[in-house]
mmCIF file of C-alpha atoms in Angstrom:
data_model
loop_
_atom_site.group_PDB
_atom_site.id
_atom_site.type_symbol
_atom_site.label_atom_id
_atom_site.label_comp_id
_atom_site.label_asym_id
_atom_site.label_seq_id
_atom_site.Cartn_x
_atom_site.Cartn_y
_atom_site.Cartn_z
ATOM 1 C CA MET A 1 18.631 -26.496 -5.535
ATOM 2 C CA LYS A 2 21.291 -26.432 -8.249
ATOM 3 C CA LYS A 3 18.803 -25.212 -11.019
ATOM 4 C CA TYR A 4 17.801 -22.246 -9.189
ATOM 5 C CA LEU A 5 21.204 -20.929 -8.547
ATOM 6 C CA PRO A 6 20.928 -18.454 -11.622
ATOM 7 C CA LEU A 7 17.742 -17.224 -10.145
ATOM 8 C CA LEU A 8 19.360 -16.719 -6.824
ATOM 9 C CA ALA A 9 22.340 -14.643 -8.260
ATOM 10 C CA ARG A 10 19.953 -12.498 -9.317
ATOM 11 C CA CYS A 11 18.203 -11.836 -6.120
ATOM 12 C CA PRO A 12 18.653 -8.723 -4.839
ATOM 13 C CA LEU A 13 19.754 -10.519 -1.378
ATOM 14 C CA PHE A 14 22.772 -12.146 -3.058
ATOM 15 C CA LYS A 15 23.886 -9.026 -5.371
ATOM 16 C CA GLY A 16 27.439 -9.275 -6.196
ATOM 17 C CA ILE A 17 27.782 -12.844 -4.956
ATOM 18 C CA ALA A 18 27.686 -15.725 -7.630
ATOM 19 C CA GLY A 19 29.352 -19.033 -8.554
ATOM 20 C CA PRO A 20 31.057 -21.133 -5.977
ATOM 21 C CA ASP A 21 30.867 -18.431 -3.803
ATOM 22 C CA LEU A 22 27.469 -18.218 -3.478
ATOM 23 C CA VAL A 23 26.897 -22.140 -3.029
ATOM 24 C CA SER A 24 29.326 -22.043 0.077
ATOM 25 C CA LEU A 25 27.247 -18.993 1.366
ATOM 26 C CA LEU A 26 23.993 -21.064 1.044
ATOM 27 C CA GLU A 27 25.533 -24.171 2.562
ATOM 28 C CA CYS A 28 26.993 -21.648 5.565
ATOM 29 C CA LEU A 29 23.352 -19.808 6.063
ATOM 30 C CA SER A 30 21.785 -23.406 6.226
ATOM 31 C CA ALA A 31 19.376 -22.572 3.663
ATOM 32 C CA ARG A 32 16.095 -24.479 3.753
ATOM 33 C CA HIS A 33 14.569 -25.160 0.423
ATOM 34 C CA LYS A 34 10.869 -25.770 1.077
ATOM 35 C CA LYS A 35 7.614 -26.430 -1.004
ATOM 36 C CA TYR A 36 4.094 -25.295 -0.539
ATOM 37 C CA GLU A 37 1.139 -26.391 -2.487
ATOM 38 C CA LYS A 38 -1.286 -23.750 -3.678
ATOM 39 C CA ASP A 39 -3.298 -21.506 -0.884
ATOM 40 C CA SER A 40 -1.173 -22.751 1.800
ATOM 41 C CA PHE A 41 0.664 -20.637 4.194
ATOM 42 C CA VAL A 42 4.426 -20.215 4.532
ATOM 43 C CA PHE A 43 3.877 -18.097 7.470
ATOM 44 C CA MET A 44 1.074 -16.973 9.625
ATOM 45 C CA ALA A 45 -0.203 -14.079 11.381
ATOM 46 C CA ASP A 46 1.432 -14.502 15.152
ATOM 47 C CA ASP A 47 4.199 -16.474 13.893
ATOM 48 C CA GLU A 48 7.589 -15.809 15.262
ATOM 49 C CA PRO A 49 9.472 -13.672 12.672
ATOM 50 C CA ARG A 50 12.950 -15.775 12.450
ATOM 51 C CA PHE A 51 13.200 -16.398 8.572
ATOM 52 C CA ILE A 52 13.899 -14.281 5.616
ATOM 53 C CA GLY A 53 12.583 -15.754 2.541
ATOM 54 C CA VAL A 54 13.158 -16.173 -1.328
ATOM 55 C CA VAL A 55 10.793 -17.251 -3.544
ATOM 56 C CA LEU A 56 12.112 -19.688 -6.053
ATOM 57 C CA SER A 57 9.158 -20.946 -8.097
ATOM 58 C CA GLY A 58 5.345 -19.706 -7.955
ATOM 59 C CA ALA A 59 4.138 -16.632 -5.921
ATOM 60 C CA LEU A 60 3.105 -15.548 -2.768
ATOM 61 C CA HIS A 61 0.990 -13.067 -1.168
ATOM 62 C CA ILE A 62 1.367 -10.810 1.829
ATOM 63 C CA LEU A 63 -1.966 -10.568 3.401
ATOM 64 C CA GLN A 64 -3.305 -8.877 6.454
ATOM 65 C CA ASP A 65 -6.592 -9.805 8.140
ATOM 66 C CA ASP A 66 -8.658 -7.480 10.457
ATOM 67 C CA PHE A 67 -10.666 -8.694 13.460
ATOM 68 C CA TRP A 68 -13.778 -9.242 10.837
ATOM 69 C CA GLY A 69 -11.834 -11.286 8.479
ATOM 70 C CA ASN A 70 -11.705 -8.919 6.017
ATOM 71 C CA ARG A 71 -8.637 -9.432 4.065
ATOM 72 C CA VAL A 72 -5.862 -6.989 2.352
ATOM 73 C CA ILE A 73 -3.046 -8.044 -0.297
ATOM 74 C CA LEU A 74 -0.287 -6.097 0.876
ATOM 75 C CA ALA A 75 2.552 -6.926 -1.551
ATOM 76 C CA ARG A 76 3.336 -9.745 -3.733
ATOM 77 C CA ALA A 77 6.346 -11.783 -4.196
ATOM 78 C CA GLU A 78 7.210 -13.837 -7.125
ATOM 79 C CA PRO A 79 10.714 -15.859 -8.133
ATOM 80 C CA GLY A 80 13.771 -13.839 -7.022
ATOM 81 C CA GLU A 81 11.797 -11.531 -4.892
ATOM 82 C CA LEU A 82 12.371 -11.498 -0.711
ATOM 83 C CA PHE A 83 9.617 -11.582 1.555
ATOM 84 C CA GLY A 84 9.523 -11.288 5.663
ATOM 85 C CA GLU A 85 12.949 -9.461 5.912
ATOM 86 C CA ALA A 86 10.957 -6.186 7.313
ATOM 87 C CA PHE A 87 9.513 -7.905 10.292
ATOM 88 C CA SER A 88 12.729 -10.416 11.029
ATOM 89 C CA CYS A 89 14.916 -7.258 11.245
ATOM 90 C CA GLY A 90 12.190 -5.127 12.502
ATOM 91 C CA GLY A 91 12.199 -6.406 15.945
ATOM 92 C CA VAL A 92 8.954 -7.775 16.321
ATOM 93 C CA LYS A 93 7.709 -10.338 18.217
ATOM 94 C CA LYS A 94 5.191 -11.633 16.342
ATOM 95 C CA LEU A 95 4.102 -11.391 12.607
ATOM 96 C CA PRO A 96 1.333 -9.104 12.026
ATOM 97 C CA VAL A 97 0.623 -10.532 8.495
ATOM 98 C CA SER A 98 0.638 -14.157 6.682
ATOM 99 C CA VAL A 99 2.377 -15.309 3.762
ATOM 100 C CA GLN A 100 0.480 -17.366 1.317
ATOM 101 C CA ALA A 101 1.424 -19.278 -1.934
ATOM 102 C CA VAL A 102 -1.330 -18.427 -4.496
ATOM 103 C CA GLU A 103 0.096 -21.361 -6.897
ATOM 104 C CA LYS A 104 2.081 -24.563 -6.374
ATOM 105 C CA SER A 105 5.642 -22.574 -5.102
ATOM 106 C CA GLU A 106 9.071 -23.329 -3.719
ATOM 107 C CA VAL A 107 11.045 -20.887 -1.396
ATOM 108 C CA LEU A 108 14.426 -20.753 0.270
ATOM 109 C CA LEU A 109 14.198 -19.834 3.962
ATOM 110 C CA ILE A 110 16.727 -18.361 5.953
ATOM 111 C CA ASP A 111 16.882 -17.522 9.427
ATOM 112 C CA LEU A 112 18.195 -14.142 10.311
ATOM 113 C CA THR A 113 20.643 -15.127 12.952
ATOM 114 C CA ARG A 114 22.494 -16.797 10.213
ATOM 115 C CA ILE A 115 22.736 -13.683 8.565
ATOM 116 C CA ILE A 116 23.814 -11.147 10.873
ATOM 117 C CA THR A 117 26.357 -13.531 12.527
ATOM 118 C CA THR A 118 29.350 -13.608 10.728
ATOM 119 C CA CYS A 119 31.762 -16.545 10.147
ATOM 120 C CA SER A 120 35.732 -16.853 9.592
ATOM 121 C CA SER A 121 35.112 -18.402 6.169
ATOM 122 C CA VAL A 122 32.695 -15.932 4.376
ATOM 123 C CA CYS A 123 32.323 -12.920 6.765
ATOM 124 C CA VAL A 124 32.911 -10.573 3.678
ATOM 125 C CA PHE A 125 29.725 -11.987 1.703
ATOM 126 C CA HIS A 126 27.561 -11.641 5.563
ATOM 127 C CA ARG A 127 28.493 -7.750 5.011
ATOM 128 C CA ASP A 128 27.512 -7.978 1.872
ATOM 129 C CA LEU A 129 24.082 -9.936 2.918
ATOM 130 C CA ILE A 130 23.502 -7.244 5.502
ATOM 131 C CA LYS A 131 23.961 -4.110 2.860
ATOM 132 C CA ASN A 132 21.707 -6.292 0.241
ATOM 133 C CA THR A 133 19.194 -6.480 2.954
ATOM 134 C CA LEU A 134 18.923 -2.946 3.915
ATOM 135 C CA GLN A 135 18.979 -1.695 0.328
ATOM 136 C CA ASP A 136 15.641 -4.203 -0.610
ATOM 137 C CA MET A 137 13.792 -2.867 2.514
ATOM 138 C CA ALA A 138 14.512 0.938 1.388
ATOM 139 C CA ARG A 139 13.008 -0.294 -2.164
ATOM 140 C CA LYS A 140 9.945 -1.996 -0.767
ATOM 141 C CA ASN A 141 9.648 1.160 1.517
ATOM 142 C CA ILE A 142 9.109 2.932 -1.750
ATOM 143 C CA ALA A 143 6.930 0.487 -3.210
ATOM 144 C CA LEU A 144 4.687 1.005 -0.134
ATOM 145 C CA ILE A 145 4.479 4.577 -0.461
ATOM 146 C CA LYS A 146 3.337 3.684 -4.194
ATOM 147 C CA LYS A 147 0.757 1.840 -2.798
ATOM 148 C CA MET A 148 -0.566 4.494 -0.281
ATOM 149 C CA GLU A 149 -0.557 6.748 -3.087
ATOM 150 C CA HIS A 150 -3.145 4.435 -4.883
ATOM 151 C CA ILE A 151 -5.362 3.450 -1.885
ATOM 152 C CA THR A 152 -5.800 7.036 -0.421
ATOM 153 C CA ARG A 153 -7.303 8.204 -3.453
ATOM 154 C CA ARG A 154 -11.038 9.218 -2.772
ATOM 155 C CA THR A 155 -12.781 7.282 -5.243
ATOM 156 C CA THR A 156 -12.612 3.377 -6.965
ATOM 157 C CA ARG A 157 -12.065 4.956 -10.148
ATOM 158 C CA GLU A 158 -9.261 7.381 -8.890
ATOM 159 C CA LYS A 159 -7.470 4.711 -7.490
ATOM 160 C CA LEU A 160 -7.770 2.166 -10.473
ATOM 161 C CA LEU A 161 -6.391 5.031 -12.456
ATOM 162 C CA SER A 162 -3.573 5.599 -10.009
ATOM 163 C CA TYR A 163 -2.718 2.094 -9.956
ATOM 164 C CA LEU A 164 -2.705 1.241 -14.191
ATOM 165 C CA SER A 165 -1.283 4.528 -14.354
ATOM 166 C CA SER A 166 1.837 3.700 -12.090
ATOM 167 C CA GLN A 167 2.155 0.009 -13.967
ATOM 168 C CA ALA A 168 2.190 1.730 -17.310
ATOM 169 C CA GLN A 169 5.218 3.935 -16.116
ATOM 170 C CA GLN A 170 6.419 0.859 -14.389
ATOM 171 C CA GLN A 171 6.277 -1.367 -17.282
ATOM 172 C CA GLY A 172 6.970 1.649 -19.891
ATOM 173 C CA SER A 173 4.213 0.590 -21.963
ATOM 174 C CA THR A 174 0.594 1.934 -21.991
ATOM 175 C CA VAL A 175 -0.574 -1.783 -22.837
ATOM 176 C CA LEU A 176 0.440 -3.545 -19.593
ATOM 177 C CA THR A 177 -0.042 -6.867 -17.596
ATOM 178 C CA ILE A 178 -1.072 -6.583 -13.991
ATOM 179 C CA PRO A 179 -0.245 -9.464 -11.390
ATOM 180 C CA PHE A 180 -3.688 -9.329 -9.913
ATOM 181 C CA LYS A 181 -6.889 -11.426 -10.577
ATOM 182 C CA ARG A 182 -10.140 -8.958 -9.674
ATOM 183 C CA GLN A 183 -10.533 -10.108 -6.283
ATOM 184 C CA GLU A 184 -6.721 -9.728 -5.469
ATOM 185 C CA LEU A 185 -6.803 -6.290 -7.344
ATOM 186 C CA ALA A 186 -9.887 -5.200 -5.457
ATOM 187 C CA GLU A 187 -7.988 -6.689 -2.015
ATOM 188 C CA TYR A 188 -4.666 -4.920 -2.898
ATOM 189 C CA LEU A 189 -6.642 -1.295 -3.673
ATOM 190 C CA SER A 190 -8.713 -1.942 -0.337
ATOM 191 C CA VAL A 191 -12.010 -1.574 -2.365
ATOM 192 C CA ASP A 192 -15.337 -3.672 -3.461
ATOM 193 C CA ARG A 193 -15.012 -6.233 -5.983
ATOM 194 C CA SER A 194 -18.279 -5.684 -7.650
ATOM 195 C CA ALA A 195 -18.013 -2.072 -7.238
ATOM 196 C CA MET A 196 -14.489 -2.134 -8.823
ATOM 197 C CA SER A 197 -15.819 -4.338 -11.630
ATOM 198 C CA ALA A 198 -18.576 -2.063 -12.268
ATOM 199 C CA GLU A 199 -16.112 0.839 -12.610
ATOM 200 C CA LEU A 200 -13.744 -0.801 -14.694
ATOM 201 C CA GLY A 201 -16.658 -1.398 -17.216
ATOM 202 C CA LYS A 202 -17.707 2.336 -17.336
ATOM 203 C CA MET A 203 -14.080 3.034 -17.736
ATOM 204 C CA GLN A 204 -14.016 0.958 -20.737
ATOM 205 C CA ASP A 205 -17.563 2.335 -22.224
ATOM 206 C CA GLN A 206 -15.966 5.641 -21.608
ATOM 207 C CA GLY A 207 -12.731 5.004 -23.975
ATOM 208 C CA LEU A 208 -10.322 5.520 -20.812
ATOM 209 C CA ILE A 209 -9.166 1.709 -21.066
ATOM 210 C CA ARG A 210 -9.589 -1.821 -22.648
ATOM 211 C CA PHE A 211 -9.040 -4.894 -20.967
ATOM 212 C CA ASN A 212 -9.121 -8.522 -21.278
ATOM 213 C CA LYS A 213 -8.419 -10.432 -17.752
ATOM 214 C CA ASN A 214 -5.225 -9.041 -16.211
ATOM 215 C CA ARG A 215 -4.415 -7.243 -19.684
ATOM 216 C CA PHE A 216 -4.949 -3.613 -20.041
ATOM 217 C CA GLU A 217 -4.473 -0.863 -22.059
ATOM 218 C CA LEU A 218 -4.336 2.689 -21.474
ATOM 219 C CA LEU A 219 -6.252 5.016 -24.172
ATOM 220 C CA GLN A 220 -5.908 8.713 -24.608
ATOM 221 C CA LYS A 221 -8.698 10.819 -23.749
ATOM 222 C CA ASN A 222 -10.836 12.114 -26.785
#
């Protein structure tokens, strides 16, 4: 766990808490360090939402399956990012999503009750944790609004252009790397993978983009 302290100090949940204070706080919270193999599940849909998690290494997908087994990737969590906080704080009795490791991963799990129940020794940090959790949920709500901007576009091309444009703005460059493989991107945008791949090919032929795997370049229209 010691090697992850610099990462945790940069995590939104622990903003403003570092060094010995962070070590003391983790002990107070009884934080659990867990390891997961690729494709294993951290949380399953219908689990009780008790824990807030922090990705220490690897990456996770927050997934939702419908009645027929069609899967949508709602979000991706990478090292230093939180997951599960909205459902733990939201008062739902069962998780409506699953959280799956997309590669070998390590996470830190914290029982929500340990965060909201203050103690005499580090109560000031508990207040910081609650404030930081609320700020992170607000940030993710903004990210969800951005996703809705993509998936509510009418056509596959419009969804792709919206997403790639957003990523270019976020990364500050017309040359960008996206975090998804093709199937993952199709699930994230709620489109058919074959139709999406065909559309990407057309967009490249028409001089709108260049791409190789998950690296893209946005081109000016002639």
